[in-house]
PDB file of C-alpha atoms in Angstrom:
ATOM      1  CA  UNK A   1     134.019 109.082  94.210  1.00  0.00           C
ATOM      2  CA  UNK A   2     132.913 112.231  92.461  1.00  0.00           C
ATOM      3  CA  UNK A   3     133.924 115.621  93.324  1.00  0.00           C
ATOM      4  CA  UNK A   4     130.594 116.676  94.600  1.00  0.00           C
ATOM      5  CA  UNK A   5     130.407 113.635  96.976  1.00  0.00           C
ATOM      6  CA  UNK A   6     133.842 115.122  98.039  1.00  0.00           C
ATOM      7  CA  UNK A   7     132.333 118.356  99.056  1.00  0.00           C
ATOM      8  CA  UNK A   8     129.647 117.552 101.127  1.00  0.00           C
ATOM      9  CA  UNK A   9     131.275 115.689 103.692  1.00  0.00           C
ATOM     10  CA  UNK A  10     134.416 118.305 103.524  1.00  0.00           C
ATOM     11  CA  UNK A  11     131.240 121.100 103.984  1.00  0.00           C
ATOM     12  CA  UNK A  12     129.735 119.245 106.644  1.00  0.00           C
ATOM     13  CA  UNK A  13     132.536 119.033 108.556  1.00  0.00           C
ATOM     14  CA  UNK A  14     133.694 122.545 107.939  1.00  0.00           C
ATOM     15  CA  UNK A  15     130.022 124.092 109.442  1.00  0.00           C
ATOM     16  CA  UNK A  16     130.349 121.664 112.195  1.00  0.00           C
ATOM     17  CA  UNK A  17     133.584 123.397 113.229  1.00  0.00           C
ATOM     18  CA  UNK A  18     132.634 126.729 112.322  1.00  0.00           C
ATOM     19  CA  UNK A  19     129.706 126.295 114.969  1.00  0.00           C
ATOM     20  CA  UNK A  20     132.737 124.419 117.474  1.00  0.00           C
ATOM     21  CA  UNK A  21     130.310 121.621 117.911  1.00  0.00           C
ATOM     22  CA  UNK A  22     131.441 118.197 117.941  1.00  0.00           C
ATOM     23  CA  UNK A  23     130.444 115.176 115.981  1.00  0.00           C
ATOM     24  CA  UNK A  24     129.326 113.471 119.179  1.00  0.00           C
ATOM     25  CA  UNK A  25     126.995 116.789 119.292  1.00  0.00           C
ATOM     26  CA  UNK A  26     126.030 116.499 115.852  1.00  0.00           C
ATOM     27  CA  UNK A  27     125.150 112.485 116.007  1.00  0.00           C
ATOM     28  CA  UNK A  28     122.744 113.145 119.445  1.00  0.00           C
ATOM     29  CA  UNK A  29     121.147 116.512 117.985  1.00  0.00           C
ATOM     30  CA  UNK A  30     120.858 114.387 114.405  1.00  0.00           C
ATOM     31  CA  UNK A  31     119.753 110.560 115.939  1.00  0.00           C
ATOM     32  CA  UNK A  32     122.291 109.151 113.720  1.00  0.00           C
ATOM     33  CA  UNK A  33     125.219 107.257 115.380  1.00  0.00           C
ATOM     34  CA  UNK A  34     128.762 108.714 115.648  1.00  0.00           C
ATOM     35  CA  UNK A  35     129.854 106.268 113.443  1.00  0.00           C
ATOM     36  CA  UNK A  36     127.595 107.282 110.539  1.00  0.00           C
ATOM     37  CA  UNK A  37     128.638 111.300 111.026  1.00  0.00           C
ATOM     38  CA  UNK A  38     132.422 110.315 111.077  1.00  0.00           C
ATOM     39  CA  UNK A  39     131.617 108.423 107.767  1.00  0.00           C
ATOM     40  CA  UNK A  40     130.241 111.187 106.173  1.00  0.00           C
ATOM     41  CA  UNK A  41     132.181 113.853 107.278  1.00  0.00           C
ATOM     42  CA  UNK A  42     135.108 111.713 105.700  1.00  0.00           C
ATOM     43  CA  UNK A  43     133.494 110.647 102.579  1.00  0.00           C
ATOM     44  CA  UNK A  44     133.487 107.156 103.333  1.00  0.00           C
ATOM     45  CA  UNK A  45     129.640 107.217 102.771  1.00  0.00           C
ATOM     46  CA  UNK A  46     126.578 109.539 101.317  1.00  0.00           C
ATOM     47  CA  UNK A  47     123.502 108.390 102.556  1.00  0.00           C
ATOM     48  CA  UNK A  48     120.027 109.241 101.417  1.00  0.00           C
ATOM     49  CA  UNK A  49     118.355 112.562 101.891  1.00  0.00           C
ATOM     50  CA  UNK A  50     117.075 112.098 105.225  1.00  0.00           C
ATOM     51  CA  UNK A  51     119.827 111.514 107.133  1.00  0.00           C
ATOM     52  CA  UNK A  52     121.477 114.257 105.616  1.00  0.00           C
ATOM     53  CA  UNK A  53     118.514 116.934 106.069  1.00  0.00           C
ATOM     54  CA  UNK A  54     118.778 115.566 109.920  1.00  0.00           C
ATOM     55  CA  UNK A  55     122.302 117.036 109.543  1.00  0.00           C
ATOM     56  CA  UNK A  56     121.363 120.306 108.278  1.00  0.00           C
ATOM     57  CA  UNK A  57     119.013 119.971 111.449  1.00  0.00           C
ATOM     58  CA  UNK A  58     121.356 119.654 113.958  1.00  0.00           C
ATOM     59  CA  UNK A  59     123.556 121.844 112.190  1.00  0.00           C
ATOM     60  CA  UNK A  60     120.983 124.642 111.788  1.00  0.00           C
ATOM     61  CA  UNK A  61     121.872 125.067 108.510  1.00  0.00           C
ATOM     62  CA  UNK A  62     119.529 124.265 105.217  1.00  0.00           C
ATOM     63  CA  UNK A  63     120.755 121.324 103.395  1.00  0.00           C
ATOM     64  CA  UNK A  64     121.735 123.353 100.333  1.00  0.00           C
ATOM     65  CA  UNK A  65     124.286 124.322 102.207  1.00  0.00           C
ATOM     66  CA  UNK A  66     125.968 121.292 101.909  1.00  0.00           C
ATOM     67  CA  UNK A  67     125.279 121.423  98.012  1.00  0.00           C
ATOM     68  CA  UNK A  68     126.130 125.473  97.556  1.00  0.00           C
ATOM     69  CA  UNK A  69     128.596 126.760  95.337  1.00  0.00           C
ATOM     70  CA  UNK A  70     128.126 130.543  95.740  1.00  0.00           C
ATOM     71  CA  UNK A  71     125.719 132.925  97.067  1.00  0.00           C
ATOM     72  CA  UNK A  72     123.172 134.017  94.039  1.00  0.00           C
ATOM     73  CA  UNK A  73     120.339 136.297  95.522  1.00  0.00           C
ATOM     74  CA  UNK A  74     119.238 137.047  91.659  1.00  0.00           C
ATOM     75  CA  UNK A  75     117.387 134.305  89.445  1.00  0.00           C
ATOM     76  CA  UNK A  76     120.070 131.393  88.762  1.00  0.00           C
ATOM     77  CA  UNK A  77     120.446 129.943  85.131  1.00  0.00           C
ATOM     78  CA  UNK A  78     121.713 126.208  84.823  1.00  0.00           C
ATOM     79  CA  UNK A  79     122.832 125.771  81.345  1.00  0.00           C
ATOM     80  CA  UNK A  80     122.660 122.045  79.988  1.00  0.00           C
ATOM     81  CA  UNK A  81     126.053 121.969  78.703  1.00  0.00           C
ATOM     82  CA  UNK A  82     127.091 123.368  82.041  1.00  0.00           C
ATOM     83  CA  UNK A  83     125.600 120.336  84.356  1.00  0.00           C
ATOM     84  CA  UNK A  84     128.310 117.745  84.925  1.00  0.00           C
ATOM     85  CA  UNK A  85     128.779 117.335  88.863  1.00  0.00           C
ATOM     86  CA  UNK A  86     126.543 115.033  90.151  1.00  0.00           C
ATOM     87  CA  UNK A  87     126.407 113.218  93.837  1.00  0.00           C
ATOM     88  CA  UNK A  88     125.376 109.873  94.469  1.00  0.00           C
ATOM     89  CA  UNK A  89     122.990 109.189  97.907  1.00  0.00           C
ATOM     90  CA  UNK A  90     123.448 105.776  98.851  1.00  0.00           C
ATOM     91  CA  UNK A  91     119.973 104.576 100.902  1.00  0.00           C
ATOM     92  CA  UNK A  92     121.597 101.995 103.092  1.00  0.00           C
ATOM     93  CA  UNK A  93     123.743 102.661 106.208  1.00  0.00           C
ATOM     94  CA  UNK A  94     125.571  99.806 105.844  1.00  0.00           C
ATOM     95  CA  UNK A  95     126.373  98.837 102.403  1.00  0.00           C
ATOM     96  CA  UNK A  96     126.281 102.415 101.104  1.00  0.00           C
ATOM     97  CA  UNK A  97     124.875 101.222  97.693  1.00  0.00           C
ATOM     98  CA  UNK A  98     124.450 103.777  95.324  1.00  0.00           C
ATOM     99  CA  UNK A  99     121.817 103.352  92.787  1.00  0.00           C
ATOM    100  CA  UNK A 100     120.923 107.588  91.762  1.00  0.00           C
ATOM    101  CA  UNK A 101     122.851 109.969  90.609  1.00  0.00           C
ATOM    102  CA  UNK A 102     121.985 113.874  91.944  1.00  0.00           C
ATOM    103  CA  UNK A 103     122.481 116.625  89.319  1.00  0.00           C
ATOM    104  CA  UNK A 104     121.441 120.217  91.026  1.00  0.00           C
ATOM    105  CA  UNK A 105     120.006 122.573  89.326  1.00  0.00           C
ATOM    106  CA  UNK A 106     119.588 125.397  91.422  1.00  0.00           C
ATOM    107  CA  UNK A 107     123.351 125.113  93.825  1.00  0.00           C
ATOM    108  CA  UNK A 108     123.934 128.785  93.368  1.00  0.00           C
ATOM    109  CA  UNK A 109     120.768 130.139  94.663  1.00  0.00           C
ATOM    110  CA  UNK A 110     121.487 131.349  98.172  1.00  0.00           C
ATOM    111  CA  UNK A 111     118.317 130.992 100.995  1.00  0.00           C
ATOM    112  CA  UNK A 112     116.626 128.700  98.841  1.00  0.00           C
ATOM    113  CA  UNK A 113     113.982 125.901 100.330  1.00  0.00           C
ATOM    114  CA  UNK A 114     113.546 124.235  97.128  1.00  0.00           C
ATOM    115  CA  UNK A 115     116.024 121.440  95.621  1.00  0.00           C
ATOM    116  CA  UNK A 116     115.469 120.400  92.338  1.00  0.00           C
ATOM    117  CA  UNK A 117     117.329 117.835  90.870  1.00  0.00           C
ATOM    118  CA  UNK A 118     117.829 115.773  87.843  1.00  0.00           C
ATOM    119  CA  UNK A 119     117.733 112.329  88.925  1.00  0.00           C
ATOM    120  CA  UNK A 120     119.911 109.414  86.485  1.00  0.00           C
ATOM    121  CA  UNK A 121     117.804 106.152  88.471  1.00  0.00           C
ATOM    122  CA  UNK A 122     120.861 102.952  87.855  1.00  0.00           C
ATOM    123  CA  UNK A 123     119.032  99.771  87.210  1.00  0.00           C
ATOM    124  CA  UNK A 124     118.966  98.034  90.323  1.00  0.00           C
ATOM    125  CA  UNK A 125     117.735  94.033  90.749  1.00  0.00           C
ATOM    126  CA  UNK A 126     117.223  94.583  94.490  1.00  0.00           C
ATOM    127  CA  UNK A 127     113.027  93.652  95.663  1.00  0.00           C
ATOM    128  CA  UNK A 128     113.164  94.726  98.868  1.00  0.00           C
ATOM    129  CA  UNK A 129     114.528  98.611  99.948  1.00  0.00           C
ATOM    130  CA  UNK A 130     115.079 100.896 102.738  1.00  0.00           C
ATOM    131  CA  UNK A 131     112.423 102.902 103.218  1.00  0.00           C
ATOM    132  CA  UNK A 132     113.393 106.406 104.200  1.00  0.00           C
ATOM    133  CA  UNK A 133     111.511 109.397 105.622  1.00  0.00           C
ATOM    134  CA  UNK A 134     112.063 113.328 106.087  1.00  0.00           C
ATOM    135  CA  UNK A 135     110.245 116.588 106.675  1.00  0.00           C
ATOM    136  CA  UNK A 136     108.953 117.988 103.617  1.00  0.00           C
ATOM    137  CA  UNK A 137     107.307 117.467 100.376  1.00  0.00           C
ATOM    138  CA  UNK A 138     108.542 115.635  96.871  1.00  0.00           C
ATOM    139  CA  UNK A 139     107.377 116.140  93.173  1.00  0.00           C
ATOM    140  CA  UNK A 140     108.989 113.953  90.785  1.00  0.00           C
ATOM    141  CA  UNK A 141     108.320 113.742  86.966  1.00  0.00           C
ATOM    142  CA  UNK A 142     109.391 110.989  85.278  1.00  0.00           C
ATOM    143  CA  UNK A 143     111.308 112.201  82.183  1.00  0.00           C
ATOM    144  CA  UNK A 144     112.695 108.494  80.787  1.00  0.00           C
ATOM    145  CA  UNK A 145     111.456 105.118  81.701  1.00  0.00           C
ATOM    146  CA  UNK A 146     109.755 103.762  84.571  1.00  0.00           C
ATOM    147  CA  UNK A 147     109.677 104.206  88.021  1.00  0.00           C
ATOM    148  CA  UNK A 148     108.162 102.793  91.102  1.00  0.00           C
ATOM    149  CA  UNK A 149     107.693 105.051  94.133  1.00  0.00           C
ATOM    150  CA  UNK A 150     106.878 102.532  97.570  1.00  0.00           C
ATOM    151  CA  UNK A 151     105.006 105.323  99.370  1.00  0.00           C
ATOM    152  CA  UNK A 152     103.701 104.033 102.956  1.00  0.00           C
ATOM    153  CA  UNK A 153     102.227 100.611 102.729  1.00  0.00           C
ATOM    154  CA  UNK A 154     101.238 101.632  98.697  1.00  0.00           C
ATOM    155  CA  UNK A 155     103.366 101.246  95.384  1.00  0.00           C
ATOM    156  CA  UNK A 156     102.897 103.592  92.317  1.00  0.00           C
ATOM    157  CA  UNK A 157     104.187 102.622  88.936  1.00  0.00           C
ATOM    158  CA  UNK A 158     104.745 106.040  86.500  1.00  0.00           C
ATOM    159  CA  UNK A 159     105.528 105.989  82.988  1.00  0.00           C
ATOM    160  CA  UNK A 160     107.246 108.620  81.563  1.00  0.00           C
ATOM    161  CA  UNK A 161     105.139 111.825  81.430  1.00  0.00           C
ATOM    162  CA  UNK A 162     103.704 110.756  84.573  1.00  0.00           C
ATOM    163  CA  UNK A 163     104.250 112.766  87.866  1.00  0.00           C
ATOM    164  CA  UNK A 164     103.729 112.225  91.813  1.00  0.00           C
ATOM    165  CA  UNK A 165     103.686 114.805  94.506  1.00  0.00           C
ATOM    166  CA  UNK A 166     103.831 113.279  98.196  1.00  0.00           C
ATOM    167  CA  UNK A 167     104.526 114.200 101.731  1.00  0.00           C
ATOM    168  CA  UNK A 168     108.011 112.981 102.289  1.00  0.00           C
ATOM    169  CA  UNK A 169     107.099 112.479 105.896  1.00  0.00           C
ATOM    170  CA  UNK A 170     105.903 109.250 105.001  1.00  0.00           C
ATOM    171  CA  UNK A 171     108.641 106.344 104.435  1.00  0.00           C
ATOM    172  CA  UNK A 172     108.926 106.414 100.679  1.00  0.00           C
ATOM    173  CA  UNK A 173     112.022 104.568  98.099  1.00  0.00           C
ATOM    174  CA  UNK A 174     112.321 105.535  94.468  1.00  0.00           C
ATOM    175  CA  UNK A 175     113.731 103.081  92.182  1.00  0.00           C
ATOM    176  CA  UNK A 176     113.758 102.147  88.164  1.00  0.00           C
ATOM    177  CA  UNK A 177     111.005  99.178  87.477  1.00  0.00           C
ATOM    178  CA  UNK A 178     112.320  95.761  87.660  1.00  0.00           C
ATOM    179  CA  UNK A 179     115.953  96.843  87.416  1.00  0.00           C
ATOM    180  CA  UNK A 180     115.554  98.950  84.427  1.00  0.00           C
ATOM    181  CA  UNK A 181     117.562 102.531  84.212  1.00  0.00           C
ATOM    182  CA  UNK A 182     114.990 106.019  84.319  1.00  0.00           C
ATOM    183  CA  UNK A 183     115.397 109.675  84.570  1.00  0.00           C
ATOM    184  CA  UNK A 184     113.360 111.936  86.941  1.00  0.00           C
ATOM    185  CA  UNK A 185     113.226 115.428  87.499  1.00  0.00           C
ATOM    186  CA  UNK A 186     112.555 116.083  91.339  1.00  0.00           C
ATOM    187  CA  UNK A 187     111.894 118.866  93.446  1.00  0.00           C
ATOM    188  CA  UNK A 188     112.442 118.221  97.507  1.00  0.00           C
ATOM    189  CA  UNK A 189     110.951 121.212  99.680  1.00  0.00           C
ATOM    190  CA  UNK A 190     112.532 121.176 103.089  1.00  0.00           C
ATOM    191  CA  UNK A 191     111.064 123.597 105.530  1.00  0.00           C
ATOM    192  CA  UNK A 192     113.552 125.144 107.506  1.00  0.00           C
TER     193      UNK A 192
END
């Protein structure tokens, strides 16, 4: 489990008590079960994005707070070299595979509504995926291989080079083509 995984649940659970809700409170403001909260909150499990923006939801919170580090009002420089923490989301509540790797680039930058990520995509054999949905829109560029995006009832294959900007509303999965490794560079816009 990587450090980063680490804090999110430990920050979770830390806002949750800072506010002196429960996680009962926190799974009927959220829709998620109690079990799924508790699993978090004791990194057990990551899940995808949308459960966790329906955290930062219930919480009241933006979900870069779960990801902050410090409080930058100024610009905020990520330095390649610098970049090693990553998280992993897993996309299903019950297996908790994990199949991308999250590197932030922007954790510093306090009051932000922007996320953008690096994205390592681990080749994956699976044909069928959990479709997930949240508020907010996604651009993704494709820096290295392929990916497919299911979007709705539709599938779009990109190269690299290619880019996709979407509603995240809509159930969507991204995933490497026929279980081959990519690299993306995503943007998630939550409005808060």
């Amino acid at each position: 489990m990587s450090e980063s995984h680490s804090i999110v649940g430990l920050k979770i659970k830390s806002i949750r008590e800072s506010k002196n809700l429960t996680v009962e409170e926190i799974a009927e403001r959220s829709g998620l079960s109690l079990e799924q909260i508790t699993s978090i909150e004791n990194d057990e499990y990551l899940p995808s994005l949308g459960p966790l923006i329906k955290i930062a939801r219930a919480l009241g919170v933006r979900l870069g707070s779960f990801l902050d580090d410090n409080d930058e009002l100024g610009p905020v420089v990520c330095r390649a070299e610098e970049n090693t923490s990553s998280i992993s989301f897993s996309n299903d509540t019950t297996a908790a595979r994990k199949h991308m790797e999250y590197h932030a680039l922007a954790k510093e930058k306090a009051g932000r509504h922007m996320e953008p990520f690096l994205i390592d995509i681990q080749p994956c054999e699976e044909k069928t995926f959990t479709l997930s949905a949240h508020e907010g829109e996604e651009f993704i560029y494709v820096m290295k291989g392929q990916v497919e995006i299911a979007y709705g009832k539709e599938t779009y294959t990109l190269n690299e080079g290619d880019s996709i900007f979407y509603d995240s509303i809509i159930k969507h999965h991204v995933h490497g083509v026929a279980g081959q490794a990519a690299k993306i560079l995503a943007v998630v816009y939550i409005p808060f």
